Coordinates of C-alpha atoms in Angstrom, one line a residue:
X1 CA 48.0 128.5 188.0
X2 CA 50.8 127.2 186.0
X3 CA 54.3 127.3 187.8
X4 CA 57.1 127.8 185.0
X5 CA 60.9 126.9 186.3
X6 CA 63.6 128.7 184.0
X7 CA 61.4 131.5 183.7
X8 CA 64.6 134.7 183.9
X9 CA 66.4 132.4 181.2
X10 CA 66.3 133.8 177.6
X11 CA 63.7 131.0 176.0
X12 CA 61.5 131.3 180.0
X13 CA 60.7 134.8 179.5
X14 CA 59.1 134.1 176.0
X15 CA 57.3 131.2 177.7
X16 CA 55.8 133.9 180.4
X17 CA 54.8 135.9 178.1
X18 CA 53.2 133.9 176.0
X19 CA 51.2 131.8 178.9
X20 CA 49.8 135.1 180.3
X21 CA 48.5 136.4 176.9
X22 CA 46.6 133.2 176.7
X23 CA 45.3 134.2 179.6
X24 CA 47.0 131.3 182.3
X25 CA 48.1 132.4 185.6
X26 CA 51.7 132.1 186.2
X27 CA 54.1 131.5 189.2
X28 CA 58.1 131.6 188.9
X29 CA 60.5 129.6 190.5
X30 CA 63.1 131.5 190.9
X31 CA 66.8 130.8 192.5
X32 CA 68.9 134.1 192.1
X33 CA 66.7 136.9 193.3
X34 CA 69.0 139.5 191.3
X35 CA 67.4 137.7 188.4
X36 CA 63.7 138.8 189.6
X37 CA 64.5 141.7 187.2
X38 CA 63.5 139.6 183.9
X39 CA 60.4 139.2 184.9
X40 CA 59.8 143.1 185.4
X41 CA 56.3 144.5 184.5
X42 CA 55.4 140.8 184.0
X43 CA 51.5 140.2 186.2
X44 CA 53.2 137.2 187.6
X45 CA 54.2 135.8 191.2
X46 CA 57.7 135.0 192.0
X47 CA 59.1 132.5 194.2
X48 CA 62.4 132.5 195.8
X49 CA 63.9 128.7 195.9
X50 CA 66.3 126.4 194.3
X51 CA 65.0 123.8 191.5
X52 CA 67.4 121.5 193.6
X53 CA 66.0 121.6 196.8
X54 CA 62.7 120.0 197.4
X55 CA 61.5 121.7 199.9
X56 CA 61.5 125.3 197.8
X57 CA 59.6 123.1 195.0
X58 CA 57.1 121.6 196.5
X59 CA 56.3 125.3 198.7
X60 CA 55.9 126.4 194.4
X61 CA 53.8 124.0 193.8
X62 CA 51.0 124.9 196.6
X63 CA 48.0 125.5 194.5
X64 CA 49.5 125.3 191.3
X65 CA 47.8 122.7 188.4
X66 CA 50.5 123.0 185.6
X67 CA 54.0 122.9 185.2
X68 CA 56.4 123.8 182.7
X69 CA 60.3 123.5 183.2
X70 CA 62.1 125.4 180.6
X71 CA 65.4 124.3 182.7
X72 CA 67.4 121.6 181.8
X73 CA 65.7 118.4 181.6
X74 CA 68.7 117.0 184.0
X75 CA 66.5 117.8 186.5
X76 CA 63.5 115.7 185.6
X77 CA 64.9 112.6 187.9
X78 CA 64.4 114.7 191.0
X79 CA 61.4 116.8 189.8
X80 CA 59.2 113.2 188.9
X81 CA 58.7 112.2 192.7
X82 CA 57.4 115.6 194.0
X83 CA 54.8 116.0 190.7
X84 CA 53.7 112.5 191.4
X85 CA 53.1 113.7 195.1
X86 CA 51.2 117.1 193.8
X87 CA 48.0 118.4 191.7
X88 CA 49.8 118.8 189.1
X89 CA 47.7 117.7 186.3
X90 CA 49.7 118.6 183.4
X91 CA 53.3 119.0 182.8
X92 CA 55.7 119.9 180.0
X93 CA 59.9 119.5 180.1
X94 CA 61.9 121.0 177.7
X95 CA 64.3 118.8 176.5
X96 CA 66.6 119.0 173.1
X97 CA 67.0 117.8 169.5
X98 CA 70.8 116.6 171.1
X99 CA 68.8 113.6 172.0
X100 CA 68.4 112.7 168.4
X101 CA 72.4 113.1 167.8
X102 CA 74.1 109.9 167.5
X103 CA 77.1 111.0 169.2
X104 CA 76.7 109.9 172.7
X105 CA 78.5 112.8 174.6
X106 CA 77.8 113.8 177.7
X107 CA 75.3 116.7 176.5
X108 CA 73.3 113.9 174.4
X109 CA 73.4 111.3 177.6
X110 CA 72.3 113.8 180.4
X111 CA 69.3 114.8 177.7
X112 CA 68.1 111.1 177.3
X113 CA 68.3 110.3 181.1
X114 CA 65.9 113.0 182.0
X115 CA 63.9 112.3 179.0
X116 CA 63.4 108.3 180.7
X117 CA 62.8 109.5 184.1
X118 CA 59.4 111.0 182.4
X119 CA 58.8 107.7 180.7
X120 CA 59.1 105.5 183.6
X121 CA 56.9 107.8 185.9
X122 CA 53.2 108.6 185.9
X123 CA 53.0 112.0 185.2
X124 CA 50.4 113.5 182.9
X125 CA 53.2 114.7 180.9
X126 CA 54.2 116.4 177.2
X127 CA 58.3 116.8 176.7
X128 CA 59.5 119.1 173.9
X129 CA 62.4 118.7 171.7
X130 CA 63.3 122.4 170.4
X131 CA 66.7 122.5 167.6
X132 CA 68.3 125.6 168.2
X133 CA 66.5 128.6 169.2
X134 CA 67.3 132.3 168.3
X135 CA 65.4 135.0 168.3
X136 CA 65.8 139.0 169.6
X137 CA 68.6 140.1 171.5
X138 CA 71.6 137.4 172.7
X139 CA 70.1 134.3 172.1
X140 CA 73.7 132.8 172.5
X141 CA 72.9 130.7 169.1
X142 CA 72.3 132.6 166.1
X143 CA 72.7 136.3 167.7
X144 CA 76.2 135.6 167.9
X145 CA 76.7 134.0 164.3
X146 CA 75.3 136.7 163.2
X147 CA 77.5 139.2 165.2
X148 CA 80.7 137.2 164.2
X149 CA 79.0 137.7 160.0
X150 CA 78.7 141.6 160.8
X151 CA 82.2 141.9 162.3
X152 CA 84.7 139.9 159.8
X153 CA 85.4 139.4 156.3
X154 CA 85.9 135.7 156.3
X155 CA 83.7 132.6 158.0
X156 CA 85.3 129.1 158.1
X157 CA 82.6 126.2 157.3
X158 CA 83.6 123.2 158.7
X159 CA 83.1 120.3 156.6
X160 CA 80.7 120.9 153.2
X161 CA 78.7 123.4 154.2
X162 CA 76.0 121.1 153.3
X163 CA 74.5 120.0 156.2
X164 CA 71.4 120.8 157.3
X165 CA 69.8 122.6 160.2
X166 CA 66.4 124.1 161.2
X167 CA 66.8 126.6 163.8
X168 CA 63.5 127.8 165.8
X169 CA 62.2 131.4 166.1
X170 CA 61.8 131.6 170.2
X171 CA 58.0 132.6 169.9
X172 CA 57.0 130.0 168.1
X173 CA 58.8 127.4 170.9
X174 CA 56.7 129.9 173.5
X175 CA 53.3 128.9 171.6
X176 CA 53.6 124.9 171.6
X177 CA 54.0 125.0 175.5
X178 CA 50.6 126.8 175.4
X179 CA 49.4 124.5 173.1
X180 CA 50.8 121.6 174.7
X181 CA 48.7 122.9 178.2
X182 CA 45.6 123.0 176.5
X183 CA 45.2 120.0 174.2
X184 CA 44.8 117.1 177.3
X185 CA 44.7 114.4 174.8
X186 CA 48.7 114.1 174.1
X187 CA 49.7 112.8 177.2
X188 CA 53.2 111.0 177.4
X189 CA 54.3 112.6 174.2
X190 CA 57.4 114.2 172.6
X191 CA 57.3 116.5 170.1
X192 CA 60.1 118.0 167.8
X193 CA 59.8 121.6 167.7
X194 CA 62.3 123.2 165.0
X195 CA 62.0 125.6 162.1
X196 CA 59.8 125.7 159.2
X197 CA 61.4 123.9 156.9
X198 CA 65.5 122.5 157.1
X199 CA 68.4 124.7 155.3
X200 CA 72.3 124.0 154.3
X201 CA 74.0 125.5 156.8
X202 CA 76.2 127.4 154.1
X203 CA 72.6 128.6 153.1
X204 CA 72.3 129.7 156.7
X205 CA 75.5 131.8 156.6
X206 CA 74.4 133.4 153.1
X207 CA 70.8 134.5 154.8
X208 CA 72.7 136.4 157.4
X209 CA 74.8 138.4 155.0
X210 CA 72.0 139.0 152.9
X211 CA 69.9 140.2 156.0
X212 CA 73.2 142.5 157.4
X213 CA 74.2 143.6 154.4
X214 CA 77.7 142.3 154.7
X215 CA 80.0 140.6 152.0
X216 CA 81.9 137.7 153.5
X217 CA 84.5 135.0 151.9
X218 CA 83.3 131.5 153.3
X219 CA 86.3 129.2 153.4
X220 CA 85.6 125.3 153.9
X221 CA 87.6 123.2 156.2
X222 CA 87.7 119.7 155.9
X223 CA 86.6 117.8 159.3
X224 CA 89.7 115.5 158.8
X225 CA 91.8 118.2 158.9
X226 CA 89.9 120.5 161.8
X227 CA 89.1 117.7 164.4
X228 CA 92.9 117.1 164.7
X229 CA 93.4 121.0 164.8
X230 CA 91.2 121.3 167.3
X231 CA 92.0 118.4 169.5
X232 CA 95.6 119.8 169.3
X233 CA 94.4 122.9 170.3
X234 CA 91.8 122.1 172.9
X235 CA 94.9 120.3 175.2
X236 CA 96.7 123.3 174.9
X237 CA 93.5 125.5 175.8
X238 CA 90.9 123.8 177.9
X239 CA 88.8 126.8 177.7
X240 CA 88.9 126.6 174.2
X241 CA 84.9 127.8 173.4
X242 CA 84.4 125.3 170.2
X243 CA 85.0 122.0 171.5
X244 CA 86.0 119.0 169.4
X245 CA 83.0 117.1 169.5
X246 CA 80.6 120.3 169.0
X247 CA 82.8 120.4 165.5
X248 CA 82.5 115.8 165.2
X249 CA 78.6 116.7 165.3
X250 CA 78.7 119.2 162.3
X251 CA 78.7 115.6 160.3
X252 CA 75.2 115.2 161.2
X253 CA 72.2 116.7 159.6
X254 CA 69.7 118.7 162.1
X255 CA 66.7 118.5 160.6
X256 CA 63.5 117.4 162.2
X257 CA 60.4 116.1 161.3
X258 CA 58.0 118.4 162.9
X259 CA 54.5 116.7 161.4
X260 CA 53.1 115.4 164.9
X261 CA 53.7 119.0 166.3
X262 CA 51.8 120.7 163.4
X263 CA 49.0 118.4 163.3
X264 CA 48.6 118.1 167.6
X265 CA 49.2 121.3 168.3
X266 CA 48.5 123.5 165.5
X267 CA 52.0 124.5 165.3
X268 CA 53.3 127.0 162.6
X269 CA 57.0 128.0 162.7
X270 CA 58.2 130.7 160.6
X271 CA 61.2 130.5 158.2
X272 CA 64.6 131.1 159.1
X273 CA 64.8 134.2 157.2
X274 CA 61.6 135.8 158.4
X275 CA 63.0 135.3 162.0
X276 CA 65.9 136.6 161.3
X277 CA 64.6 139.8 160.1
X278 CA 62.3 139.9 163.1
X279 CA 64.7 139.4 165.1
X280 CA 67.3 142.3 163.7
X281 CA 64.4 144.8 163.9
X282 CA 63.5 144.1 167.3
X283 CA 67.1 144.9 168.2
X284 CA 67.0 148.1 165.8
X285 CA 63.7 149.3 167.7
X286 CA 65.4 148.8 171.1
X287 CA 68.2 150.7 170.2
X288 CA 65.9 153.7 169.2

């Protein structure tokens, strides 16, 4: 029995999914039972509790001898003392390529402190770095990219255009945490799990209106001129939803090196394109 918390989450689901078609027994930890509906004509056991109270963890755990946590890896600092106390003879943590930035933001800091709490314990333990993750339906990454491409006539690139990113079709992310279950020999390792192979993110844009079918003018905006833009415009409106130093990390280059994941686990991503296209005729079919 493998207990997964994050399961109703949009990556958890494909995690479920793809741990029962391997045939692995799964319990969910779940907090909000409203969101018991996500796991609907899923052969799995749910769990009522709160991934911050201990008590409601280590009742999941009873009988369990994996564990995945698809939730933020924040929580590994409190989840390392109750695993060390349980049968838990494998676990995997999700954490994020952000760890790799070399902006120190909070987002980046909160990733490497749960990522040391997993060093510094004794856990039999794999943690997984996934770049962005997109796949059918509102993956909140590229789903809405893509939305924004369908809906205008002009996209502003900030900076070149040239940078480059590697975003990760969610099935793929689903089969490395089964592969990282049943390989025992990687203890205490991270692996990056991103696309198959890095793209310009002005490449990125033009795969999107190729795969719509929409025209659009790309304007480039020079980061000296939209970091003071936006900090101007971020004082004025805190809920501003592109924040200054998301735009300060567009100077960085997001590709990965995925080698150790391909030869450990036998990983395969698919191109960016080929996800894409997946992805838009999954939505087609549901709408059917």
């Amino acid at each position: 029995m493998t207990l997964v918390c994050g399961a109703t989450g949009y990556t958890g689901k494909y995690v479920v999914s793809a741990l029962l078609r391997s045939g692995i027994g799964v319990r969910c930890l779940v907090r909000n039972p409203a969101k018991r509906a996500a796991l609907a004509g899923l052969d799995v056991e749910v769990v009522i509790g709160d991934l911050e109270r201990s008590g409601d963890v280590e009742a999941a755990l009873k009988d369990v001898e994996m564990f995945v946590n698809v939730a933020h890896i924040r929580f590994a600092s409190s989840l390392v003392p109750l695993l060390e106390g349980s049968d838990i003879r494998r676990s995997v943590f999700f954490s994020s390529t952000w760890g790799l930035s070399r902006f120190l933001i909070p987002e980046v800091r909160a990733v490497l402190d749960g990522e040391k709490a997993l060093a510094s314990s004794s856990l039999d333990s794999v943690i997984l770095r996934p770049s962005m993750i997109y796949g059918p339906g509102d993956d909140r990454n590229i789903s809405r990219l893509r939305g924004f491409v369908s809906r205008s006539w002009v996209m502003p690139i900030f900076g070149s255009g040239n940078q480059l990113v590697q975003p990760v079709y969610v099935t793929d992310v689903a089969d490395a945490v089964v592969a990282c279950l049943k390989r025992e020999d990687i203890a205490g390792r991270t692996y990056e799990i991103a696309g198959g192979h890095p793209i310009t993110y002005s490449s990125m844009i033009d795969i999107l209106c190729r795969l719509t079918g929409k025209t659009i003018l790309k304007v480039y905006v020079p980061l000296f001129l939209a970091l003071p833009l936006l900090h101007l415009a971020a004082a004025i409106v805190p809920s501003l939803k592109v924040r200054v130093d998301q735009i300060r990390r567009m100077k960085e280059d997001r590709a990965f090196d995925i080698t150790a994941a391909v030869d450990d686990l036998g990983y395969q991503p698919m191109a960016f394109d080929r996800g894409v296209a997946l992805a838009i005729d999954s939505g087609e079919k549901r709408a059917t």
